[in-house]
mmCIF file of C-alpha atoms in Angstrom:
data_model
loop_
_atom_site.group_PDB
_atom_site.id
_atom_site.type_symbol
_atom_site.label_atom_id
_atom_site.label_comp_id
_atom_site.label_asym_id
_atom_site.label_seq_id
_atom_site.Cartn_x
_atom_site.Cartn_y
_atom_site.Cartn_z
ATOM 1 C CA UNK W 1 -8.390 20.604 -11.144
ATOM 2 C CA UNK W 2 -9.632 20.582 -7.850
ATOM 3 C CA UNK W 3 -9.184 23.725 -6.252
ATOM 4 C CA UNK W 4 -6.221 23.022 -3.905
ATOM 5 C CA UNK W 5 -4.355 21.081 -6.620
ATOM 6 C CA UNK W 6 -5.139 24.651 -8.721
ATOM 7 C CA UNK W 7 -3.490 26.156 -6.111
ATOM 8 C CA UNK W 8 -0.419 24.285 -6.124
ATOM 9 C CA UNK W 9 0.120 24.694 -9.558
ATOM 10 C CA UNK W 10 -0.183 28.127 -9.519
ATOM 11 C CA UNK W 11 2.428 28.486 -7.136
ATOM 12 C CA UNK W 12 4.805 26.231 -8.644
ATOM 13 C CA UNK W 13 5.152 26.781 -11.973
ATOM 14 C CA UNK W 14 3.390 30.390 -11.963
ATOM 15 C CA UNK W 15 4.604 32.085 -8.902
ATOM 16 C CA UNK W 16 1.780 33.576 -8.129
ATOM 17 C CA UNK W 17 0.221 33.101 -4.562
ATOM 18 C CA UNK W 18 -2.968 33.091 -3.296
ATOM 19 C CA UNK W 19 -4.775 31.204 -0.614
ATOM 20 C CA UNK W 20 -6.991 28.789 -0.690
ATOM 21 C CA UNK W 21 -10.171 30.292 0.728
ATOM 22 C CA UNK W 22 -9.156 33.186 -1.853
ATOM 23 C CA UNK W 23 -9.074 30.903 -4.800
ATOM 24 C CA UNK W 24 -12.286 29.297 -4.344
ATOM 25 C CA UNK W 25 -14.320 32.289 -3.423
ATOM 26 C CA UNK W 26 -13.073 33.600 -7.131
ATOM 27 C CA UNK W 27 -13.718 29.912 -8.606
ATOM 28 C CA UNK W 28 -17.032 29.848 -7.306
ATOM 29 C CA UNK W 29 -17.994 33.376 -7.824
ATOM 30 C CA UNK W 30 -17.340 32.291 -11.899
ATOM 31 C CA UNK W 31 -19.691 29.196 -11.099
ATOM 32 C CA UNK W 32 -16.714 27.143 -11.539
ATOM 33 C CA UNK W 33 -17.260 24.086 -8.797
ATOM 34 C CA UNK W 34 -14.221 21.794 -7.837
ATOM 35 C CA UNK W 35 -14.548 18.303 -9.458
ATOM 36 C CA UNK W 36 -13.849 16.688 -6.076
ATOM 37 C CA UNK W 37 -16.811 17.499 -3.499
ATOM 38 C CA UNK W 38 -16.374 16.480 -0.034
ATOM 39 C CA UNK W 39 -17.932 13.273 1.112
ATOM 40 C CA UNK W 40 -19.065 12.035 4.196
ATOM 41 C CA UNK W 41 -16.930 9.243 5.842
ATOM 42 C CA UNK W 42 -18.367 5.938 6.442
ATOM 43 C CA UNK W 43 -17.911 5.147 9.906
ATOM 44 C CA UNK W 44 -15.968 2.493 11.043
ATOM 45 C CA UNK W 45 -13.618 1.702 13.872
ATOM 46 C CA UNK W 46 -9.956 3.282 13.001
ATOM 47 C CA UNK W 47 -6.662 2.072 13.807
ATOM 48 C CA UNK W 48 -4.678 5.042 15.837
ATOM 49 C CA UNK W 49 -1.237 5.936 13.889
ATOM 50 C CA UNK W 50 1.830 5.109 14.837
ATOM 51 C CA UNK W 51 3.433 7.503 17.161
ATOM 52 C CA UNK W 52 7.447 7.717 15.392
ATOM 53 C CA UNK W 53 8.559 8.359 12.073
ATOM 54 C CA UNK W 54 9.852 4.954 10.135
ATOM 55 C CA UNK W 55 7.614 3.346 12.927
ATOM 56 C CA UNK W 56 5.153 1.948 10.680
ATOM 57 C CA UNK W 57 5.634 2.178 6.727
ATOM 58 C CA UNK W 58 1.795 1.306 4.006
ATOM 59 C CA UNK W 59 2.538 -0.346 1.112
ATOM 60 C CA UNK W 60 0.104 -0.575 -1.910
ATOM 61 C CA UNK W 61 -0.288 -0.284 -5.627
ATOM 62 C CA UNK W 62 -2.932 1.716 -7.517
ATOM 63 C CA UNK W 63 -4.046 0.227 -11.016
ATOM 64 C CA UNK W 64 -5.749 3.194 -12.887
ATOM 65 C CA UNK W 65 -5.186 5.500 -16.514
ATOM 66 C CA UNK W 66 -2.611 7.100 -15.271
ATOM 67 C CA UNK W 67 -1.476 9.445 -18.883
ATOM 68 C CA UNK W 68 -5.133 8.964 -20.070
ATOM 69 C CA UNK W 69 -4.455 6.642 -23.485
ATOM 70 C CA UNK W 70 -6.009 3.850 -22.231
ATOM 71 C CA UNK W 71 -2.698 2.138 -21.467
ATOM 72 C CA UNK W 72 -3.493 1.277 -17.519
ATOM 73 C CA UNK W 73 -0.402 1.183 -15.660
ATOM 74 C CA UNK W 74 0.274 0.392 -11.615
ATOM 75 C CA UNK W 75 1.822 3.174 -9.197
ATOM 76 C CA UNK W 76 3.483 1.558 -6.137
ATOM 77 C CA UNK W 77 3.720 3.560 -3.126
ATOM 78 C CA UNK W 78 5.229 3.381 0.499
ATOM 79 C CA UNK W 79 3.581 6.337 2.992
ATOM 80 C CA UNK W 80 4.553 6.653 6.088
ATOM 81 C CA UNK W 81 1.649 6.017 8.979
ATOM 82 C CA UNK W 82 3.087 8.664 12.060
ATOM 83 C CA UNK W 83 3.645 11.333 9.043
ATOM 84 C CA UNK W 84 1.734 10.733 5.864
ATOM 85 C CA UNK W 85 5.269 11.387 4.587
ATOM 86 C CA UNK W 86 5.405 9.679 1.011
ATOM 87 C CA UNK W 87 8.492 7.721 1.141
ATOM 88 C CA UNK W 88 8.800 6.348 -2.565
ATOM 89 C CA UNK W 89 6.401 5.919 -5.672
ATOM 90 C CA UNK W 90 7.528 3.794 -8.924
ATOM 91 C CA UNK W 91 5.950 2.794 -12.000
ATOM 92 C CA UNK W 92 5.170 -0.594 -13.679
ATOM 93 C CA UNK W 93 2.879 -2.272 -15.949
ATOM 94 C CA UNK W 94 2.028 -4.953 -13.716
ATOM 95 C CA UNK W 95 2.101 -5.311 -9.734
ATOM 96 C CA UNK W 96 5.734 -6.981 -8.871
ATOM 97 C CA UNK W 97 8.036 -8.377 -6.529
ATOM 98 C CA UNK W 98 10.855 -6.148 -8.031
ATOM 99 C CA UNK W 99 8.498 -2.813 -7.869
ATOM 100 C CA UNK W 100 7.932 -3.194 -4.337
ATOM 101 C CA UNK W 101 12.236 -3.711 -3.856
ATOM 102 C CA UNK W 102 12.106 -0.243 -5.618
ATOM 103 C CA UNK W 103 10.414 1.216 -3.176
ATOM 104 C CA UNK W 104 12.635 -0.520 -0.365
ATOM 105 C CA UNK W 105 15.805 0.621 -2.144
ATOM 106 C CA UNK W 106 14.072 4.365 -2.528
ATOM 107 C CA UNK W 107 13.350 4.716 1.065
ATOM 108 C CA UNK W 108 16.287 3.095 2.423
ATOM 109 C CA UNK W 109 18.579 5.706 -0.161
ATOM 110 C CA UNK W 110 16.569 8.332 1.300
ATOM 111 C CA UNK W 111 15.699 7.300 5.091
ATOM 112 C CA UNK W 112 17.020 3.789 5.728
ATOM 113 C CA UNK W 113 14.788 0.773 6.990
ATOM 114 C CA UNK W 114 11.777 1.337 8.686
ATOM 115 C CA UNK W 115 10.642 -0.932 11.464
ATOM 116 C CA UNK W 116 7.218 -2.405 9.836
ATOM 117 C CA UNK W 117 6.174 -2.621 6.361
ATOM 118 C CA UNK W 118 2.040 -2.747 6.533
ATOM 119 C CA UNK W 119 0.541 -4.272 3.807
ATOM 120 C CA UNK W 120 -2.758 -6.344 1.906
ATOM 121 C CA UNK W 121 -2.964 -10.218 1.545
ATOM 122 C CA UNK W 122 -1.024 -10.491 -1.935
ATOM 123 C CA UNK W 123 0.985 -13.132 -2.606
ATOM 124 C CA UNK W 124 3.497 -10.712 -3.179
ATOM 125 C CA UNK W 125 3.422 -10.552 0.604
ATOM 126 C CA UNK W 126 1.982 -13.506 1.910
ATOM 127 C CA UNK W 127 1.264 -17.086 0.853
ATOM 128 C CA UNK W 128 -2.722 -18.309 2.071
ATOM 129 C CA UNK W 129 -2.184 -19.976 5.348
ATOM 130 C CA UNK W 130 -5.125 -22.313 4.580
ATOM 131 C CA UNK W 131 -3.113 -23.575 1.352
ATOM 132 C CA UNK W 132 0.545 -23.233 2.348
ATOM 133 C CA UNK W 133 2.078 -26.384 3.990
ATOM 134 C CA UNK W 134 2.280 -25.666 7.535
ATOM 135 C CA UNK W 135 5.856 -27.179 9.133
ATOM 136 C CA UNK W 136 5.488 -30.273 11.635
ATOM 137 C CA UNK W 137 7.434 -29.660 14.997
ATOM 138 C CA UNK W 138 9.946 -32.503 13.706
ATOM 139 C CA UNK W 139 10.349 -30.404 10.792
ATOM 140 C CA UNK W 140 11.067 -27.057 12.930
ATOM 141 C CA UNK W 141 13.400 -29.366 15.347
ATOM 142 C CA UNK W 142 15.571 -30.372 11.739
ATOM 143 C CA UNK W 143 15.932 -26.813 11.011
ATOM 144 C CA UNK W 144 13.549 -26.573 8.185
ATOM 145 C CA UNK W 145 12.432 -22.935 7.702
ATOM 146 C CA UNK W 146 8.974 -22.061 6.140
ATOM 147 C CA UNK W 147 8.116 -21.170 2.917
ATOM 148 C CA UNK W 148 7.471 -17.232 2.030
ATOM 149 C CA UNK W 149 7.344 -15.139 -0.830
ATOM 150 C CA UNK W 150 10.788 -13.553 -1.584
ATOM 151 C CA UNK W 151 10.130 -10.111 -0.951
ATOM 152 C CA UNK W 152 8.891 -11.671 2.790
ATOM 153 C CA UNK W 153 12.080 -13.507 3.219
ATOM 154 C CA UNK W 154 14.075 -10.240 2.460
ATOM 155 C CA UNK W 155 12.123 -8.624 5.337
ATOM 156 C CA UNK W 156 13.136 -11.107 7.042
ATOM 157 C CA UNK W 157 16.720 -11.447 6.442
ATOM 158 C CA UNK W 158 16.848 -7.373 6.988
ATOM 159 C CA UNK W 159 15.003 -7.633 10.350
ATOM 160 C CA UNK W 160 11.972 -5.671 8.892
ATOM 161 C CA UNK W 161 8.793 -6.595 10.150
ATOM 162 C CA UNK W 162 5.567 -7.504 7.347
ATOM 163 C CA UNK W 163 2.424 -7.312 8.754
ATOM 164 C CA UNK W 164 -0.824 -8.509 6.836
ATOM 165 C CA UNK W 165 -3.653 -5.849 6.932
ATOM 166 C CA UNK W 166 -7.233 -6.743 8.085
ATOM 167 C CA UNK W 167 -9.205 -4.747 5.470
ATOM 168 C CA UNK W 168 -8.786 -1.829 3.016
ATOM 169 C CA UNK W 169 -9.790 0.395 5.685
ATOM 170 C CA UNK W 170 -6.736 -0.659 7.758
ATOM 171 C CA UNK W 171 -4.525 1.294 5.441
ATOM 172 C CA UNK W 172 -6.618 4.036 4.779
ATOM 173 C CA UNK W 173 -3.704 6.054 4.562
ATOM 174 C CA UNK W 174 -2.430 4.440 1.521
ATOM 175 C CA UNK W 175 -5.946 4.306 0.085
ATOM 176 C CA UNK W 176 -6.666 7.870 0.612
ATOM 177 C CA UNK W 177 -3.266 8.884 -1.140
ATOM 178 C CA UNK W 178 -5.089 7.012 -4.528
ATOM 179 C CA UNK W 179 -7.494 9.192 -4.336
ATOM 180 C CA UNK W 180 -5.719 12.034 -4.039
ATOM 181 C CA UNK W 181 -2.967 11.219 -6.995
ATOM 182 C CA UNK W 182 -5.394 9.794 -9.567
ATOM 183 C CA UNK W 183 -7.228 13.529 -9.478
ATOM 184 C CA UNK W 184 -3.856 15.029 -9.804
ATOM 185 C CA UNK W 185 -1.152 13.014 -11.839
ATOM 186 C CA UNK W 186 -3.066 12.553 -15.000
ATOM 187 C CA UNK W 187 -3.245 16.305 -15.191
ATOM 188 C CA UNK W 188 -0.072 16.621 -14.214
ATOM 189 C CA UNK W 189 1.276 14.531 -16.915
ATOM 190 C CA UNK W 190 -0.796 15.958 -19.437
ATOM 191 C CA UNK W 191 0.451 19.766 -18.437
ATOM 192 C CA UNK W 192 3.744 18.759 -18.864
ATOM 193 C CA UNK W 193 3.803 16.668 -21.542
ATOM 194 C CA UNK W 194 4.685 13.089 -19.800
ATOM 195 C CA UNK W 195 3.493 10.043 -21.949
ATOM 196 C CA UNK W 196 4.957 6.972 -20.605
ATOM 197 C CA UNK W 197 6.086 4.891 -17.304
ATOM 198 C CA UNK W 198 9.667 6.064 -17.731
ATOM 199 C CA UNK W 199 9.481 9.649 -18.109
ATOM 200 C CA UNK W 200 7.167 9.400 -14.935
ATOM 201 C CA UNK W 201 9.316 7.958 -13.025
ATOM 202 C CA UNK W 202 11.971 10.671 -13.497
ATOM 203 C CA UNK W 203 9.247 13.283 -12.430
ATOM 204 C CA UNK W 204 8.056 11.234 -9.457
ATOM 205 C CA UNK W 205 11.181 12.325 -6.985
ATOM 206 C CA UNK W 206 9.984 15.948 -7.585
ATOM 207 C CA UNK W 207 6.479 15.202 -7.080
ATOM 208 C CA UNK W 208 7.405 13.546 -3.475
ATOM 209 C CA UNK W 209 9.137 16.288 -2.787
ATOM 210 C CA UNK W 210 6.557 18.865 -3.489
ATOM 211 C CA UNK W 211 3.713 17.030 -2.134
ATOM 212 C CA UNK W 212 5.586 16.093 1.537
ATOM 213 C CA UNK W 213 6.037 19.864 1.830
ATOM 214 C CA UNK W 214 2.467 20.644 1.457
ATOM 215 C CA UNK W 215 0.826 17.503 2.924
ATOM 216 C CA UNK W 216 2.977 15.941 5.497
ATOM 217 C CA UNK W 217 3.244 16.667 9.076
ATOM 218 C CA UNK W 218 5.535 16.269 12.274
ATOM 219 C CA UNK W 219 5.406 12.788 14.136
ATOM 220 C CA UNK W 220 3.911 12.433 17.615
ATOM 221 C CA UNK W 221 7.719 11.617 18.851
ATOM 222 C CA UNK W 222 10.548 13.086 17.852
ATOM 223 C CA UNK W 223 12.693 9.811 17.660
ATOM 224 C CA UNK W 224 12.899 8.053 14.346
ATOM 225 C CA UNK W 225 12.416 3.987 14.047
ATOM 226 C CA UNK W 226 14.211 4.033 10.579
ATOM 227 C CA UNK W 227 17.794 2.188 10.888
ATOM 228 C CA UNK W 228 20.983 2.996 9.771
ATOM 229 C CA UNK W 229 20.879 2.970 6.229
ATOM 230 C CA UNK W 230 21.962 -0.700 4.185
ATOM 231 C CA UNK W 231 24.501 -0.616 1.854
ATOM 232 C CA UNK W 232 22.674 -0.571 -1.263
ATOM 233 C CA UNK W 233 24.815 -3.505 -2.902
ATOM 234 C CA UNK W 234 24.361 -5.677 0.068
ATOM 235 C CA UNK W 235 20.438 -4.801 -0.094
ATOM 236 C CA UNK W 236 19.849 -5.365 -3.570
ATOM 237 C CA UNK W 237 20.899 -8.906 -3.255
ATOM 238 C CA UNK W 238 19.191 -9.627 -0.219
ATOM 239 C CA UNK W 239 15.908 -8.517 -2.103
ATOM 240 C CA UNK W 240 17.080 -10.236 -5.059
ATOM 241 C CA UNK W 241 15.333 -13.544 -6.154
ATOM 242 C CA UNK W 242 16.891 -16.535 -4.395
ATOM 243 C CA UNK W 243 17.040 -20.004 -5.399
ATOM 244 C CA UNK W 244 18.505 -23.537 -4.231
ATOM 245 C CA UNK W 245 20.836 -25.474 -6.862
ATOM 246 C CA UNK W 246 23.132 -28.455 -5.738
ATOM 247 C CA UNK W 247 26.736 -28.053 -6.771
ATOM 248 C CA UNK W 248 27.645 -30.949 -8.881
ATOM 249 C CA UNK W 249 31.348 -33.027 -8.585
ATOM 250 C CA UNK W 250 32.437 -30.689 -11.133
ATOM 251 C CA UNK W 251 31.956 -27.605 -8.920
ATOM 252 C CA UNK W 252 29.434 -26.254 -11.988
ATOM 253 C CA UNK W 253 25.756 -25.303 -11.220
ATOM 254 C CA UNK W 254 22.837 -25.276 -13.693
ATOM 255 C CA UNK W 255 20.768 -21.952 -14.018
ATOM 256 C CA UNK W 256 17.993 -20.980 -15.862
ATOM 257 C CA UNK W 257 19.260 -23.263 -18.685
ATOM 258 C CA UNK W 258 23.077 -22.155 -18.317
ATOM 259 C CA UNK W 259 25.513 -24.204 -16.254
ATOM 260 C CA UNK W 260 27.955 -21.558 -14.055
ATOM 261 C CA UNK W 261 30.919 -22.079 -12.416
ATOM 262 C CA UNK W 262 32.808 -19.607 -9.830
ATOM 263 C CA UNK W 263 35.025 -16.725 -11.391
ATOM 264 C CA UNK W 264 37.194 -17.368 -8.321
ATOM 265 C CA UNK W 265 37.252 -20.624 -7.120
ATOM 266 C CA UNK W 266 37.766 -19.989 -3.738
ATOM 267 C CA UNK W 267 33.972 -20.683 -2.450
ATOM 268 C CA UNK W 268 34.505 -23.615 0.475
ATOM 269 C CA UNK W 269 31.442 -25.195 -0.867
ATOM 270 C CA UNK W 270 31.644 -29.196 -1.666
ATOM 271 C CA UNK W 271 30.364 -31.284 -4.137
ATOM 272 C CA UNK W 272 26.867 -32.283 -2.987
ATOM 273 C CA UNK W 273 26.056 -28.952 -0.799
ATOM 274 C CA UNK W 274 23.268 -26.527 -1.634
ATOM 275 C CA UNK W 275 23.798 -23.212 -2.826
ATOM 276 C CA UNK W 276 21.440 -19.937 -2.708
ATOM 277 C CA UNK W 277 21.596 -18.694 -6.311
ATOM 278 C CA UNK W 278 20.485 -14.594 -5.904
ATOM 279 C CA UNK W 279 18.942 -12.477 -9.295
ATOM 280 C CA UNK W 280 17.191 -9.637 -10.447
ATOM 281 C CA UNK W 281 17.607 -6.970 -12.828
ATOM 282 C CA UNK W 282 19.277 -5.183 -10.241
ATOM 283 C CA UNK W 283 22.353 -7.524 -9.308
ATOM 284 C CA UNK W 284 24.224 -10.371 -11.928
ATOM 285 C CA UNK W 285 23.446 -14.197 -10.752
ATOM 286 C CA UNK W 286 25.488 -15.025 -8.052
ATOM 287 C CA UNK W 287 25.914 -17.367 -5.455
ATOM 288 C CA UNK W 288 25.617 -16.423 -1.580
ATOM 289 C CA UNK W 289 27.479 -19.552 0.597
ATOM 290 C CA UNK W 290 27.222 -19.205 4.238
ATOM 291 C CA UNK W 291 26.516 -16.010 4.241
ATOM 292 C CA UNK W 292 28.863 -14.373 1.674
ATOM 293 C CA UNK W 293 28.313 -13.555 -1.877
ATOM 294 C CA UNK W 294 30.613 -15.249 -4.576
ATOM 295 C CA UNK W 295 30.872 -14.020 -8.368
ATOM 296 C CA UNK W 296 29.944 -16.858 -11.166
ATOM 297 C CA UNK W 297 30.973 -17.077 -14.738
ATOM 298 C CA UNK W 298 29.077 -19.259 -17.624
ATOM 299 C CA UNK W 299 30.618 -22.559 -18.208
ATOM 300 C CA UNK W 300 31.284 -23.822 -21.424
ATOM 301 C CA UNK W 301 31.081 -27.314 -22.352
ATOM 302 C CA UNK W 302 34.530 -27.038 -24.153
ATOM 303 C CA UNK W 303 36.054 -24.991 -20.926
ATOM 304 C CA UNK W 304 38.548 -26.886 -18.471
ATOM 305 C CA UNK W 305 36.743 -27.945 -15.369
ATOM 306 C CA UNK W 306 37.246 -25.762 -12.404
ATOM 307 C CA UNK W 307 39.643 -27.056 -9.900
ATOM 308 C CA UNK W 308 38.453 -26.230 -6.518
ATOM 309 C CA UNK W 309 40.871 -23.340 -4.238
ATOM 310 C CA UNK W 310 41.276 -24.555 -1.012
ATOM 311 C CA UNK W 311 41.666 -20.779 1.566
ATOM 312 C CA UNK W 312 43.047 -21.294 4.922
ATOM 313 C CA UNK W 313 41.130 -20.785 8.054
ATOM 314 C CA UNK W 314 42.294 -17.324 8.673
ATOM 315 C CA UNK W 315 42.151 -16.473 5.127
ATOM 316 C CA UNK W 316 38.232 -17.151 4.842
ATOM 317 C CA UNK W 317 37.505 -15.745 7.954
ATOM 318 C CA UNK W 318 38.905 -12.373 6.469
ATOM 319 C CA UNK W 319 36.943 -12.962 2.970
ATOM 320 C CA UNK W 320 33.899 -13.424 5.252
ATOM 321 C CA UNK W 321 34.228 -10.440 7.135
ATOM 322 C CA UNK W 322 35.314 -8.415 4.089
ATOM 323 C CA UNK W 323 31.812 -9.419 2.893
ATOM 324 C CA UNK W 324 29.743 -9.382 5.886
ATOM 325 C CA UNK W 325 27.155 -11.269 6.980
ATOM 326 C CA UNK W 326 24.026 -11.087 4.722
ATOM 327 C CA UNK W 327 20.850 -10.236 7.657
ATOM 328 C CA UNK W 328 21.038 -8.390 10.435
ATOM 329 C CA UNK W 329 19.393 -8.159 14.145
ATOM 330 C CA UNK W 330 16.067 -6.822 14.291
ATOM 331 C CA UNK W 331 17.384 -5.196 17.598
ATOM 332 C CA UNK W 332 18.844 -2.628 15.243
ATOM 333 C CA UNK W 333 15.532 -1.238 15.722
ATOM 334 C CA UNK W 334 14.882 -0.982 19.529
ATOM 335 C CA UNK W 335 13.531 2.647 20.989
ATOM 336 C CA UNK W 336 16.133 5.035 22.369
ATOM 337 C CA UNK W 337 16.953 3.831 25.757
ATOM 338 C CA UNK W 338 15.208 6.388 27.801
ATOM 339 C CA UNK W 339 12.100 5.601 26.025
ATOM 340 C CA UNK W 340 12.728 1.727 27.455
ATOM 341 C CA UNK W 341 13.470 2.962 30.381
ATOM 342 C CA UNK W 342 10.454 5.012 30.894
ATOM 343 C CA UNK W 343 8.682 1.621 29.531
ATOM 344 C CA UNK W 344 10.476 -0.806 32.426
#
């Protein structure tokens, strides 16, 4: 243990306290050196945080040993750059689409929406510009949109804002953090007897918790950038994974080898038209129509085909506000008006 993660412990699950320049002077008086010397800094040009809280949020994953078997596991994070407030961690084998929603559906539970996401050039993120077909202005006039990852077209649809870091040291924040919790959660784990990805997971909303009180700090401005916070239904199938099927004459659908059908045929959709088909592990396959989400059963080859249910005018207009629309403005986020006025 290094000494101030010696400290911690002590006061946590000991109860007894003692500073920090106490602690070492006793540590080192028993030759007993902290595993973690200081380094020097390598200088290079730093980007000055952001000034509110939900302002700017780092994302990034950490591949490493984390319960020392061998069996290499990634951490995702989200830290918050005015604060160095950890927002959400969450544990996978691999580096995924669906961890990163985690985090989103952490921080919004918690917080709501921050403003920016900041984060590296994975395709998790981003697709390479250099490969990626880039649309013709014919193509932007006929309303064709680009192609983006899904968690980017979530962003999107929510009105948060993904921006592509230059370079590791961009996001030092998030690096830094690394360092810090691959010193400290392996021991952690091992002092309290955690041996897999799900029983850390269950301890990480304590960690955050402990480690925001020790480690984070008050934002420049008082005024918070995070918005309102998203129903968590209506956000979990916005970052769900979305597709394009065609429904066919018999108002059925094909779907990862299934054909589907609507529980309630009431969806205005045609023969012919496309449909978004939304799922994850955290919302049933579904189809979203012009902006409003419509249950789907399996169709069986020996079922009766589904006879379309024709609503009225003022009828869908009521299903469609029941529902809502799916995105929302990004003006959601604007700065409290005196700070715009101060601005014009």
């Amino acid at each position: 243990y290094n000494y101030m993660h010696m400290q911690e412990v002590l006061e946590d699950e000991y109860e007894i306290s003692i500073s920090y320049s106490a602690l070492s002077r006793l540590l080192k008086r028993e030759d007993i050196k902290t595993p973690v010397p200081k380094k020097r800094r390598k200088k290079h040009k730093s980007r000055k945080a952001k000034e509110y809280f939900g302002e700017l949020v780092q994302l990034d994953a950490s591949k490493h040993d984390w319960f020392g078997d061998g069996s290499y596991a990634h951490l995702h994070a989200a830290i918050d750059d005015a604060t160095d407030k950890v927002l959400a961690l969450y544990f996978t084998k691999e580096e995924t689409t669906e961890a990163y929603c985690e985090l989103v559906f952490q921080t919004n539970k918690t917080y709501g929406l921050p403003k920016e996401f900041y984060a590296d050039g994975r395709t998790v993120f981003f697709y390479d510009s250099k490969k990626k077909h880039q649309l013709t202005l014919e193509e932007q006039l006929a309303g064709i949109e680009e192609s983006m990852p899904q968690f980017a077209r979530a962003c999107k649809a929510t009105g948060i804002i993904l921006t592509r870091a230059g370079s590791p040291q961009a996001k030092g924040l998030v690096e830094r953090l690394w360092g810090s919790l691959q010193g400290r959660l392996p021991k952690d784990f091992a002092r309290l007897g955690i041996q897999n990805m799900e029983q850390a997971n269950e301890y990480l909303s304590k960690f955050i918790t402990s480690w925001n009180r020790r480690h984070s700090h008050p934002p420049s401005k008082p005024e918070s950038f995070f918005a309102l916070k998203y129903p968590a239904k209506a956000l979990k199938l916005l970052f769900a994974t979305h597709e394009t099927r065609i429904l066919s004459n018999g108002y059925t659908f094909s779907f990862l080898g299934k054909k589907y059908t609507f529980l309630n045929p009431s969806c205005p959709a045609e023969p012919g038209q496309v449909l978004t088909v939304a799922y994850s592990k955290y919302c049933q396959v579904q189809v979203i129509f012009e902006g409003v989400s419509y249950q789907v059963i399996e169709f069986k080859r020996n079922d009766p085909a589904p006879s379309p249910q024709k609503l009225s005018a003022e009828a869908l207009s009521k299903k469609r506000s029941e529902y809502g629309k799916m995105g929302r403005q990004a003006s959601r986020y604007r700065k409290p008006e005196h700070i715009q006025e101060k601005a014009s």
